[in-house]
Coordinates of C-alpha atoms in Angstrom, one line a residue:
X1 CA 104.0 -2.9 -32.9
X2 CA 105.5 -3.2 -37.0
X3 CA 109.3 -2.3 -36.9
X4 CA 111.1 -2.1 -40.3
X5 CA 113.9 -3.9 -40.7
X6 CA 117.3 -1.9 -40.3
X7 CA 120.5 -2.5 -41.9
X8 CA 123.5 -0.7 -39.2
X9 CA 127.2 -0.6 -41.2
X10 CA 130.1 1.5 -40.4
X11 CA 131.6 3.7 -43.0
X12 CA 135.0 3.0 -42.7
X13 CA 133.2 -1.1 -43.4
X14 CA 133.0 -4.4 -40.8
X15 CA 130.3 -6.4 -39.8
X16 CA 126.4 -5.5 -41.4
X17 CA 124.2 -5.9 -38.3
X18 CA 120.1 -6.5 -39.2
X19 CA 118.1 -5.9 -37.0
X20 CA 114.4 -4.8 -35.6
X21 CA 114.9 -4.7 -32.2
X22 CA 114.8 -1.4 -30.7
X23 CA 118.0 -2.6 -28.3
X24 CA 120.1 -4.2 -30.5
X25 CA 119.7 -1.4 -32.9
X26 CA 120.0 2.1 -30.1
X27 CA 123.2 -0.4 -29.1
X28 CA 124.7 -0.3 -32.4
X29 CA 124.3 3.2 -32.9
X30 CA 127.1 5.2 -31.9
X31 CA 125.4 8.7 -31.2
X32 CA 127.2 12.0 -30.4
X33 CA 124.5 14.6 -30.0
X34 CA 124.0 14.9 -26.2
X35 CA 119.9 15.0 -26.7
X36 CA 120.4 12.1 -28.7
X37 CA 122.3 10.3 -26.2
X38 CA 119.5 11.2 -23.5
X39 CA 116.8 9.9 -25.6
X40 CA 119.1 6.5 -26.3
X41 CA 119.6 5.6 -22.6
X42 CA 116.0 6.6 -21.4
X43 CA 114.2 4.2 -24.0
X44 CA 116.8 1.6 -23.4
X45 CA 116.6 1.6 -20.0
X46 CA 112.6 1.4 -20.2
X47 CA 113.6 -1.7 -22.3
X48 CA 115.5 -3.3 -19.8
X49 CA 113.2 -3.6 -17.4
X50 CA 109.7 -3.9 -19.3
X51 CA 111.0 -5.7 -23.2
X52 CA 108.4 -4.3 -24.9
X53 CA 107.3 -0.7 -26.8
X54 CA 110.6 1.1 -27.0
X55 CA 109.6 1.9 -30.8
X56 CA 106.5 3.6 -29.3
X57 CA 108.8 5.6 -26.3
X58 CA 111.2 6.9 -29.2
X59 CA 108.9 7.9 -32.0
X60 CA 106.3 9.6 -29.0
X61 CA 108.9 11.1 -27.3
X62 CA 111.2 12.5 -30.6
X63 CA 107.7 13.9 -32.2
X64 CA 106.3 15.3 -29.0
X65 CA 109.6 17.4 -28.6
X66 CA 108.7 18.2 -32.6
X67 CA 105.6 19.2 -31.9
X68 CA 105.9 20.9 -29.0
X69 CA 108.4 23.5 -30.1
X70 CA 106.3 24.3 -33.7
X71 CA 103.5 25.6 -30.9
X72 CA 105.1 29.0 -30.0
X73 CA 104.6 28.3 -26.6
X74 CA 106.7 29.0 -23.6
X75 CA 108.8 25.6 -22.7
X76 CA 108.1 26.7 -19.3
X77 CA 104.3 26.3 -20.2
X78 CA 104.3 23.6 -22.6
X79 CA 105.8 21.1 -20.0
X80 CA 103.6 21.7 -17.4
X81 CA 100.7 21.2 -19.9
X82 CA 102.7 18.0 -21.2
X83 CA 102.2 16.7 -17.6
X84 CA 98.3 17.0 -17.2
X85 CA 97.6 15.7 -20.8
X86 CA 100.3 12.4 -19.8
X87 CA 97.9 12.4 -15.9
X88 CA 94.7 12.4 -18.3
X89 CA 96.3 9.3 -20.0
X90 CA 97.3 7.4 -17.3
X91 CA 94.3 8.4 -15.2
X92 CA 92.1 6.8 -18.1
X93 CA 94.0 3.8 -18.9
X94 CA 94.1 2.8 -15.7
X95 CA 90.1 2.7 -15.4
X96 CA 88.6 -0.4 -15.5
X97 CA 86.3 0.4 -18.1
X98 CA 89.0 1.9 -20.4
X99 CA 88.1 1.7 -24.0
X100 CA 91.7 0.2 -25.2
X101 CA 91.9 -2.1 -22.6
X102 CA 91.8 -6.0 -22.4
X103 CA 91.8 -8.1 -19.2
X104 CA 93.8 -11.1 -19.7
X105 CA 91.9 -14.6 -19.2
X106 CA 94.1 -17.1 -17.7
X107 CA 91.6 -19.6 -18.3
X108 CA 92.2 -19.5 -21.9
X109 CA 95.4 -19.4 -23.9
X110 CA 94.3 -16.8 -26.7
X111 CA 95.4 -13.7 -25.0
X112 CA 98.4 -15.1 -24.3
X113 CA 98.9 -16.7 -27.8
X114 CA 97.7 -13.2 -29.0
X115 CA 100.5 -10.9 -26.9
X116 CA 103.2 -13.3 -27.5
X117 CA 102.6 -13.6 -31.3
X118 CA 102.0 -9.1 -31.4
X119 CA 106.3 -8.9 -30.1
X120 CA 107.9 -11.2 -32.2
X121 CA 105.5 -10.8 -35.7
X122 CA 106.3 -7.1 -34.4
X123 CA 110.4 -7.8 -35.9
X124 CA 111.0 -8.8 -39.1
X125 CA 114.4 -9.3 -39.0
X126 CA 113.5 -13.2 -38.0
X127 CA 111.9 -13.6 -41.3
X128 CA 109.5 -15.5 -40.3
X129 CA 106.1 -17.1 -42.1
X130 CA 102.8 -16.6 -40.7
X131 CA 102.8 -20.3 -39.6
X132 CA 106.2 -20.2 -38.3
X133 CA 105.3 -16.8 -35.9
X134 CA 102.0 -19.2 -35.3
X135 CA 104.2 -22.2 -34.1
X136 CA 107.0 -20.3 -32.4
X137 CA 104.1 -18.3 -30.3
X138 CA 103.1 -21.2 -29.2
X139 CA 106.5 -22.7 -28.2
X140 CA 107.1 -19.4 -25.8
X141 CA 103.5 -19.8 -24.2
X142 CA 104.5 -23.2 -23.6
X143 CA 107.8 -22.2 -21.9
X144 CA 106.2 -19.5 -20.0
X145 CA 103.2 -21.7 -18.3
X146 CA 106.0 -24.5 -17.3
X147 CA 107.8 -21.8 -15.2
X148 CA 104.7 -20.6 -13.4
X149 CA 104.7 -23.4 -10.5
X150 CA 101.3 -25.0 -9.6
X151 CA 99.3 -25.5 -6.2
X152 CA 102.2 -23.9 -4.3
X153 CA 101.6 -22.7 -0.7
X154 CA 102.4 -19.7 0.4
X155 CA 105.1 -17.3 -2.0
X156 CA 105.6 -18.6 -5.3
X157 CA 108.5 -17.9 -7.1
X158 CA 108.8 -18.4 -10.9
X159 CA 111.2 -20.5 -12.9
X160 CA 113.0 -19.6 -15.6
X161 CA 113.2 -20.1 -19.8
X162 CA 116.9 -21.4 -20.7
X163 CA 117.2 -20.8 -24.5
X164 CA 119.5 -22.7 -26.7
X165 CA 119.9 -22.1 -30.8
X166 CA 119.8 -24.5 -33.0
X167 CA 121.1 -23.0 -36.7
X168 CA 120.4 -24.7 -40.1
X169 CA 117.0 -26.4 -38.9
X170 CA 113.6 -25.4 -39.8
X171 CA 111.5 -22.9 -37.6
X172 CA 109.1 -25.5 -36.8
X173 CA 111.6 -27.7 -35.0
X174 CA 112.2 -25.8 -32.5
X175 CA 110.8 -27.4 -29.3
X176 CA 110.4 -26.9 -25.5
X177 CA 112.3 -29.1 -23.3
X178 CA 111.2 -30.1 -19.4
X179 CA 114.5 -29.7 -17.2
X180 CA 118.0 -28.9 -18.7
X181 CA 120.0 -29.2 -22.3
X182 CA 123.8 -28.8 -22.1
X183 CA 126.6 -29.2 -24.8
X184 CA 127.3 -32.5 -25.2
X185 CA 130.6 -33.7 -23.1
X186 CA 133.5 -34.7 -25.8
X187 CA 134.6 -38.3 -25.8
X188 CA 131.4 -39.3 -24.5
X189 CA 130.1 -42.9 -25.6
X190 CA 126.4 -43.0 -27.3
X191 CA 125.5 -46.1 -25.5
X192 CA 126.4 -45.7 -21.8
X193 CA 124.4 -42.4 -22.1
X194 CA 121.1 -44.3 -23.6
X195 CA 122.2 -47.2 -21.4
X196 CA 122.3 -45.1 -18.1
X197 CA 119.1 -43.2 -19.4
X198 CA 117.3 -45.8 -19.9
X199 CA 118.1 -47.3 -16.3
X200 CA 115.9 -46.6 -13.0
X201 CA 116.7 -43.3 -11.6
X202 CA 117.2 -41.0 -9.9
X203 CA 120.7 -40.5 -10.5
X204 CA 123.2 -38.7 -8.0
X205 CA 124.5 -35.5 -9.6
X206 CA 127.9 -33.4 -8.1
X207 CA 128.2 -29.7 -9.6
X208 CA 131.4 -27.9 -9.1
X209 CA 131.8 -23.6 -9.2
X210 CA 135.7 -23.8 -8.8
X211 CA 138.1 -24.8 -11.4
X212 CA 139.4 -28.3 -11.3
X213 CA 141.9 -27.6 -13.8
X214 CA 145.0 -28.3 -11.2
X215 CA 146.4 -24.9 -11.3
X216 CA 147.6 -23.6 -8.2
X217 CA 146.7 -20.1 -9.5
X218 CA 143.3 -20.9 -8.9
X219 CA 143.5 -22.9 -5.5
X220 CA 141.2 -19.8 -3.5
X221 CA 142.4 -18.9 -0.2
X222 CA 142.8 -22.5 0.8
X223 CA 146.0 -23.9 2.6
X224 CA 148.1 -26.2 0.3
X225 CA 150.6 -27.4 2.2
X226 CA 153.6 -30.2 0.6
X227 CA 156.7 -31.9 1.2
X228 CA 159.3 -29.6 0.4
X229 CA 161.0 -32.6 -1.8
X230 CA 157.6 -32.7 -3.4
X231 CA 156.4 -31.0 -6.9
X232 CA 153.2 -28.5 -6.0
X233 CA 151.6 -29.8 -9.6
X234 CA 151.8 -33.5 -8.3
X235 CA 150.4 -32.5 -5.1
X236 CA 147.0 -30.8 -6.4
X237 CA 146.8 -33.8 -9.1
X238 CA 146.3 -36.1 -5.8
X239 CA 143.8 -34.0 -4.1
X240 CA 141.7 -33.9 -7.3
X241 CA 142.0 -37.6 -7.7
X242 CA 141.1 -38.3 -3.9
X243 CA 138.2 -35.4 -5.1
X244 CA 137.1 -38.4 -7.9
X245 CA 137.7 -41.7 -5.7
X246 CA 134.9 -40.1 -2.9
X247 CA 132.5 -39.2 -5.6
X248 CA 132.8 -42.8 -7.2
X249 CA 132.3 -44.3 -3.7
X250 CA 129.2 -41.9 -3.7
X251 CA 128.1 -43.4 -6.4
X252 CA 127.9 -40.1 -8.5
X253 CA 126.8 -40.4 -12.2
X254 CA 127.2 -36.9 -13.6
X255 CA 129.9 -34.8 -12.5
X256 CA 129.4 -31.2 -13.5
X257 CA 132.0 -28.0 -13.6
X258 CA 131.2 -24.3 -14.3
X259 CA 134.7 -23.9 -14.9
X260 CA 137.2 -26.6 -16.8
X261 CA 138.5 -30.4 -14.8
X262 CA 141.6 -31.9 -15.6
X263 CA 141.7 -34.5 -18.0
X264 CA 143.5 -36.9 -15.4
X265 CA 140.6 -36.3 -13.5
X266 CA 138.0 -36.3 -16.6
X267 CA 139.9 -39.8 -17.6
X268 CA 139.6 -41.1 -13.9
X269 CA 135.9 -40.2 -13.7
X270 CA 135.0 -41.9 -17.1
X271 CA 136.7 -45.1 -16.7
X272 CA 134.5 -46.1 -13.8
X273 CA 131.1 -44.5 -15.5
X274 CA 130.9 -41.1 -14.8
X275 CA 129.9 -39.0 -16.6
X276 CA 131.7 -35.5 -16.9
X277 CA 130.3 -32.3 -18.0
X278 CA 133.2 -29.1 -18.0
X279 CA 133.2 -25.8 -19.2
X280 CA 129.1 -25.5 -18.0
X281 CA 129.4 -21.4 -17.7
X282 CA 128.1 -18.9 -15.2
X283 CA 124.3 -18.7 -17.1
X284 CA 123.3 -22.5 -16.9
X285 CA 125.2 -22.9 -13.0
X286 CA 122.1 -21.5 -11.1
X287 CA 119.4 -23.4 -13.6
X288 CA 121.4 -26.6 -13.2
X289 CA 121.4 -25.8 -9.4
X290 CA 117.6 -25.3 -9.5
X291 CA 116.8 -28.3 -11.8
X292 CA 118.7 -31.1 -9.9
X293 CA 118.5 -29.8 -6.5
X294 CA 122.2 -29.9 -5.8
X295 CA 124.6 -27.5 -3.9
X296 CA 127.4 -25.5 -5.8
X297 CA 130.6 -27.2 -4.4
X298 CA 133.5 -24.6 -4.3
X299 CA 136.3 -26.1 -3.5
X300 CA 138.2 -29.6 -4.0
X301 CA 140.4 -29.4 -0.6
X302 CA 137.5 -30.7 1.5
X303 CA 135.4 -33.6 1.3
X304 CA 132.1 -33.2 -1.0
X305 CA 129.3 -32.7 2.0
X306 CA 127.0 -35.2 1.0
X307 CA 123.9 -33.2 1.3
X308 CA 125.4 -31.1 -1.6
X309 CA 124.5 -33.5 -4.4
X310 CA 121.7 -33.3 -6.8
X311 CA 119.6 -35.8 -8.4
X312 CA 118.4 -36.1 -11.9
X313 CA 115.7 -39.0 -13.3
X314 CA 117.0 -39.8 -16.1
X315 CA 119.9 -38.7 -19.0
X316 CA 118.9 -38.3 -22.4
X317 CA 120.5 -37.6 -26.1
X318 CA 118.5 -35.0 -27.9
X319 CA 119.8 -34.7 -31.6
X320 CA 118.5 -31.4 -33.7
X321 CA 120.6 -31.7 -36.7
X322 CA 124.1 -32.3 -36.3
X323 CA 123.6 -31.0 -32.8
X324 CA 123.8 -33.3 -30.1
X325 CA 122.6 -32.2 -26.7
X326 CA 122.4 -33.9 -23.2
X327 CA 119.1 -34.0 -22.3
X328 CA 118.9 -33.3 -18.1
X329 CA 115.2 -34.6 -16.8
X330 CA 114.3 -32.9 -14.0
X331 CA 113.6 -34.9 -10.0
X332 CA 109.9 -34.4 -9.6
X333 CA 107.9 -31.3 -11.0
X334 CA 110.3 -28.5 -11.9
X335 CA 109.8 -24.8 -12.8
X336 CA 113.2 -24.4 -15.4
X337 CA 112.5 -25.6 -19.1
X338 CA 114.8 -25.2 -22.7
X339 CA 113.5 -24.0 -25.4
X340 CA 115.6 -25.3 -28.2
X341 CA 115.2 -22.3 -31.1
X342 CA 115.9 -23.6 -35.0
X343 CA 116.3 -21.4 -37.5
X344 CA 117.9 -21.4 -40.7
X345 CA 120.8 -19.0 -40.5
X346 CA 122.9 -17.3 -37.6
X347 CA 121.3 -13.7 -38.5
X348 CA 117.8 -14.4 -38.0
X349 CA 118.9 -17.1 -35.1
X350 CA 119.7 -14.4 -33.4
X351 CA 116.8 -11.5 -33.8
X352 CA 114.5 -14.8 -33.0
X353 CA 116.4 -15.5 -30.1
X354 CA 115.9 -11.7 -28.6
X355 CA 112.6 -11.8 -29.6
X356 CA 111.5 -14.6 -27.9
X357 CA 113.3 -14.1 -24.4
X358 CA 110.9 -10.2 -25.1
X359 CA 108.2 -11.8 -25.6
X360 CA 108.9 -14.3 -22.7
X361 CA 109.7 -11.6 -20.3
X362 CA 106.7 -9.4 -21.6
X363 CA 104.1 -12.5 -20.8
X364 CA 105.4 -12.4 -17.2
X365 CA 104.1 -9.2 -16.6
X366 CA 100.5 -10.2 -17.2
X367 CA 101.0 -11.6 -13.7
X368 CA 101.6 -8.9 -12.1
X369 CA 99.1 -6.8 -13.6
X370 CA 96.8 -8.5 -16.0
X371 CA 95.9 -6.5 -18.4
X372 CA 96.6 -5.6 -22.4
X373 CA 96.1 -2.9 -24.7
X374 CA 95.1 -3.1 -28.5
X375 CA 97.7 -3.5 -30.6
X376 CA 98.3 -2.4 -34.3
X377 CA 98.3 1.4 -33.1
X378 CA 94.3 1.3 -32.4
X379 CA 95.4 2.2 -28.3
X380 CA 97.1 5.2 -30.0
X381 CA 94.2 6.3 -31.9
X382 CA 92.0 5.7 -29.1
X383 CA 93.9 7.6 -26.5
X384 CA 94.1 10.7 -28.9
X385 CA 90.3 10.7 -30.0
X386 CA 90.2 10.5 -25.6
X387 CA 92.2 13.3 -25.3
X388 CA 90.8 15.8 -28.3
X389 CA 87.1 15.0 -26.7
X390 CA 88.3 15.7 -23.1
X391 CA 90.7 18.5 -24.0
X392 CA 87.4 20.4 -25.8
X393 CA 85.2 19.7 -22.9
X394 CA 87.3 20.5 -20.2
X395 CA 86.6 24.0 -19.6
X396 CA 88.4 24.6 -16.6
X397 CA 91.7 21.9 -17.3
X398 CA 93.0 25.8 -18.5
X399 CA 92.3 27.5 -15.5
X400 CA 94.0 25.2 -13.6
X401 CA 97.5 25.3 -14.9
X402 CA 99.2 28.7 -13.9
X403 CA 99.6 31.3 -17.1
X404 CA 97.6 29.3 -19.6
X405 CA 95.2 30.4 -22.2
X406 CA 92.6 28.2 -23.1
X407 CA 94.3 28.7 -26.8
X408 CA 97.2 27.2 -25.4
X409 CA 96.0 24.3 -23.6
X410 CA 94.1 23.1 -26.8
X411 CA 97.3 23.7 -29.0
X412 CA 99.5 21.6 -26.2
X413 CA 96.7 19.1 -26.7
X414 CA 96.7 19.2 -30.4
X415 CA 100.1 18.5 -30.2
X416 CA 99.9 16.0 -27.9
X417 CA 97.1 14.3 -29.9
X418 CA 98.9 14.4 -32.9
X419 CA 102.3 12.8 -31.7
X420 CA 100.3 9.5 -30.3
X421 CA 98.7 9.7 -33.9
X422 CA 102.0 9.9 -35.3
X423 CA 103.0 6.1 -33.5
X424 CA 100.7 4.9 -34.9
X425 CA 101.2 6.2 -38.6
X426 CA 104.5 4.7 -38.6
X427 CA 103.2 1.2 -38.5
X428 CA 102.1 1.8 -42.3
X429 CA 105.5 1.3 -44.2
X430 CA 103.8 0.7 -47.9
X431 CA 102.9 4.0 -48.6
X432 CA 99.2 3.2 -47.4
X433 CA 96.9 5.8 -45.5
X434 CA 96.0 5.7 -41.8
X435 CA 92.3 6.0 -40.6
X436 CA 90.6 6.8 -37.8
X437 CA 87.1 5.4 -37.1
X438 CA 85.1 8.0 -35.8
X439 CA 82.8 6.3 -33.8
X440 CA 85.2 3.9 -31.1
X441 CA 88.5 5.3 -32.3
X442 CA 91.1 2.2 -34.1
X443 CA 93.5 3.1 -36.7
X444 CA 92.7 1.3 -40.3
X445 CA 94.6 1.1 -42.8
X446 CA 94.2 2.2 -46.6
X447 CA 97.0 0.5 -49.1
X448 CA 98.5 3.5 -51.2
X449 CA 97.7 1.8 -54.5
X450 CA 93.8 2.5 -54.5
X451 CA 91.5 2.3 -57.5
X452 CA 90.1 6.0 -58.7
X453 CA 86.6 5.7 -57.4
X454 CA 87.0 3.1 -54.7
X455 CA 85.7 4.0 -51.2
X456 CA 87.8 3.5 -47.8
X457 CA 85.0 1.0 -47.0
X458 CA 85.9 -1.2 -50.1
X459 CA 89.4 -1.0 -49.2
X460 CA 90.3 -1.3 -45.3
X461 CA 90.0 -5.1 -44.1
X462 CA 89.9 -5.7 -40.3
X463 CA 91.4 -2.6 -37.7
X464 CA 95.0 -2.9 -36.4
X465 CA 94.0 -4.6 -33.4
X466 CA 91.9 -7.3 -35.6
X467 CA 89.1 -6.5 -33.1
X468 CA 86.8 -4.2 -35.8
X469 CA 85.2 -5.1 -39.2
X470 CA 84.2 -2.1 -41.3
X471 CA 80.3 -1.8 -41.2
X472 CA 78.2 0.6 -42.8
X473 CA 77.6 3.1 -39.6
X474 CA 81.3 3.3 -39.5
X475 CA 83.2 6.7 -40.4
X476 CA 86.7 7.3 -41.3
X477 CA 89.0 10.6 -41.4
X478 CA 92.7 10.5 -42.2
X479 CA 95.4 10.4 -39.3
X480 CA 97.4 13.0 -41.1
X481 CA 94.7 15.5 -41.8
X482 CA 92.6 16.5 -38.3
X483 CA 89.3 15.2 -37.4
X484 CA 86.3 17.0 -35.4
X485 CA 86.6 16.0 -31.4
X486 CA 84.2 12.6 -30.1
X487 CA 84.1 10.6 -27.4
X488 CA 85.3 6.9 -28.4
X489 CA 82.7 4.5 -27.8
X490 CA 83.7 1.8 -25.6
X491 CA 84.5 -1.4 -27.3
X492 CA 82.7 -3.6 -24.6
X493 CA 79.9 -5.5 -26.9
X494 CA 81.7 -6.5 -29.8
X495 CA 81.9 -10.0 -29.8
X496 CA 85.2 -11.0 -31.5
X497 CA 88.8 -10.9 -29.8
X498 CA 91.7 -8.7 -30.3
X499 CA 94.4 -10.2 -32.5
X500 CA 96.7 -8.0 -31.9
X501 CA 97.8 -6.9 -28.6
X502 CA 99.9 -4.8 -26.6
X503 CA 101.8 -5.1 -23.1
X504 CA 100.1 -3.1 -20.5
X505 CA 103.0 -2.2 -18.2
X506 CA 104.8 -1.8 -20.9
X507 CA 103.4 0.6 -22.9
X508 CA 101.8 2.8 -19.8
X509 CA 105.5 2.9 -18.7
X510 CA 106.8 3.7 -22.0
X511 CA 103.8 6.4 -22.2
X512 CA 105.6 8.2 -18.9
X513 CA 109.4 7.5 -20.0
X514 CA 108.3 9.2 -23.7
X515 CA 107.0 12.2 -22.2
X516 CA 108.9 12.4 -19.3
X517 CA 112.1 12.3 -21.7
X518 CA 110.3 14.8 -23.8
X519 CA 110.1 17.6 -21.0
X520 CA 113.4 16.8 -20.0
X521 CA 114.5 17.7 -23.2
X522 CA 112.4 21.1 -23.9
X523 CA 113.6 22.1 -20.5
X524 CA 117.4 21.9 -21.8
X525 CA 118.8 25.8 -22.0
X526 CA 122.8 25.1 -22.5
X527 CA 124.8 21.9 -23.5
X528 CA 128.4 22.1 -22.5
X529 CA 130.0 19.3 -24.4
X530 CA 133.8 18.3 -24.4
X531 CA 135.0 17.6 -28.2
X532 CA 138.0 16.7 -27.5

């Protein structure tokens, strides 16, 4: 789904955030109408679980409160009526012969390619170029299938995407990664990593989750106990150093710390070849744990168990720019990966960043349920030409909600109708027209600028899912102006693929938070609010 770029600034002046993620932006925003504040957190939270379509739950759900009270129908009424329209949805998209639905094919790469390309061509705060969206689309597919494991009995559990930014490179260096990248360690010598690299592996690996930084603020709970003649300083120096002779007699070649080691220690370690990594930070402890097999040690009082160490097959310096990066390769076949995102300044580093880990996150639902919708608003059209057809044939949908009027349930549908269609018009941002075709039911679009006499045939290219070519039995009515009620044909025999496309959990659980949020919302009848 299209997202204009927006441009957040405080009055009083600061930072100018750019952004078209619907998080980043509703975070940003620092609302004080209590309805606001409702609508904020329920698409945000939809966001943080599904990463997708929280443009669609915020436009459906603001319009279909719009809509709703222009009707001059009881609240009481309206959201009941709200609730059968919003079954009839989900009741039809979850049909397997739903016209606006696509299974996913795992034996090919194009529907994949084709959802993870929709979310992040869907924000153009990354300013990116067709090719670059092409080549970064790729990059995420390519992280995604190298966390799914492979011939694994019995539960499989998936792996995980670590992300690290690159700024000041081109898009199309960015690159995946088997295994880990961490910040290079300072004072480290070029050589005696490409020398130890380039040596037979595996290579033994300890990882610390306490600080080794010698201060007895941050000895735990554990005993410390000392000559009374003796300095307590001293005393911890000597236990980290016995800490370093065991893991040298271990034969340890990477020494890794969440938190920060002292340099006598750091010093101790390097002089006979090991290598140290500090500062390592609570996000990259449980991938590192994963990708080298070893056992968070947390304390440096005791011995280092020896079944707590890792194992890595090789060390490697990755250079991207003037960033240098140690390169951890993973023992045997391993589910964690890096993707290493360039871009060319921290802005649009960052939107690419967010937009990735979406669309990421958004391709690991297809597991779970395996299906996508059309993108480019035609699942919108679609759904509403659905609903005006059932709505008008549906004699006794009235009768069955209490106090309803079969003028009211076809206004509450109008309504209804109408907000999906208004999703969808919000893609155009060029002062085009929206279409309907009035045979299967896909928005087109119309630029604004047309010639006097030209036709809407000689002027709409493909649909907004890419699945449609304009043909001759094809007819077209405008979103904004009302069409007669048909039943969309099913989209079954075409042979081309969608090109854009549109999580299915996502969106059929943004569908329920929208109007959901909506009812919520009619249903209000006093706001106490303190203004102090």
């Amino acid at each position: 789904m299209s997202c204009a770029l927006k441009q957040i600034h405080n009055n009083v002046g600061g930072h100018v955030l750019t952004t078209s993620t619907s998080t980043v932006l509703l975070k940003a925003l620092t609302l004080s109408h209590p309805v606001l504040k409702l609508l904020a957190a329920s698409v945000l939270n939809h966001v943080s679980r599904f990463s997708d379509c929280g443009l669609f739950a915020a436009i459906l759900s603001s319009t279909l409160v719009e809509n709703t009270k222009n009707l001059n129908i009881e609240p009481t009424l309206a959201i009941k009526l709200n609730r059968r329209l919003l079954d009839m949805c989900t009741s039809y998209l979850t049909k397997e012969n739903c016209g606006c639905k696509v299974k996913v094919d795992f034996s090919s790469s194009h529907s994949l390619l084709a959802l993870a390309q929709s979310v992040i061509t869907s924000k153009p705060a990354c300013m990116l170029t067709r090719r670059e969206a092409q080549h970064i689309s790729s990059r995420v597919v390519q992280a995604f299938l190298r966390t799914v494991p492979c011939d694994t009995p019995g539960r499989v559990y998936l792996g995980r995407v670590v992300t690290v930014s690159v700024e000041g490179q081109p898009v199309e260096e960015s690159t995946v990664f088997p295994g880990l990248l961490v910040d290079m360690p300072e004072n480290l010598c070029l050589a005696g990593v490409e020398k130890l690299g380039s040596g037979s592996g595996p290579f033994r690996v300890a990882v610390f989750n306490v600080s080794l930084a010698g201060d007895l603020s941050e000895t735990e709970e554990g005993a410390l106990e000392v000559d009374g003649a003796a300095c307590p300083e001293v005393a911890v120096l000597e236990q980290l150093l016995r800490l370093g002779e065991q893991v040298v007699r271990d034969r340890v070649e990477l020494f890794v710390c969440q938190r920060v080691v002292h340099p006598v220690l750091q010093q101790y370690l390097r002089r006979h070849g090991v290598i140290v990594v500090e500062r390592l930070g609570i996000s990259l402890l449980e991938p590192l744990l994963q990708v080298t097999g070893a056992q968070a040690v947390a304390t440096f009082q005791a011995p280092v168990p020896v079944q707590s160490y890792g194992q890595v097959t090789g060390l490697v310096v990755r250079c991207c720019g003037m960033k240098e990066m140690l390169h951890l390769l993973p023992a045997g076949d391993s589910t964690y990966c890096t993707l290493m995102l360039c871009h060319r300044n921290e802005t649009m580093l960052n939107e690419l960043k967010v937009a990735c880990q979406r669309a990421e996150h958004v391709l690991r639902l297809t597991l779970k349920e395996p299906y996508t919708l059309l993108g480019g608003g035609c699942t919108e059209t679609h759904l509403a030409a659905y609903l005006r057809h059932k709505s008008n044939s549906d004699v006794s949908g009235a009768g069955s909600v209490q106090g309803c009027s079969r003028a009211d349930y076809l206004l509450a549908a109008d309504g209804f109708c109408r907000s999906l269609e208004s999703v969808a018009r919000a893609l155009e941002h060029d002062g085009g027209e929206s279409l309907v075709d009035l045979s299967r039911g896909h928005r087109w679009a119309v630029p604004g600028d047309m010639e006097p006499k030209a036709t809407w045939r000689d002027m709409v290219g493909s649909c907004g899912c890419g699945l449609m070519s304009p043909s001759l039995d094809l007819e077209w009515a405008p979103l904004s102006a009302g069409y007669p009620p048909f039943s969309p044909v099913q989209s079954v025999n075409i042979a081309t693929q969608p090109q854009v496309l549109d999580s299915f959990p996502a969106k059929l659980n943004a569908l329920q938070v929208a109007v959901e949020t909506a009812n919520l919302i009619l249903d209000l009848k006093y706001i106490i609010q303190d203004v102090n």
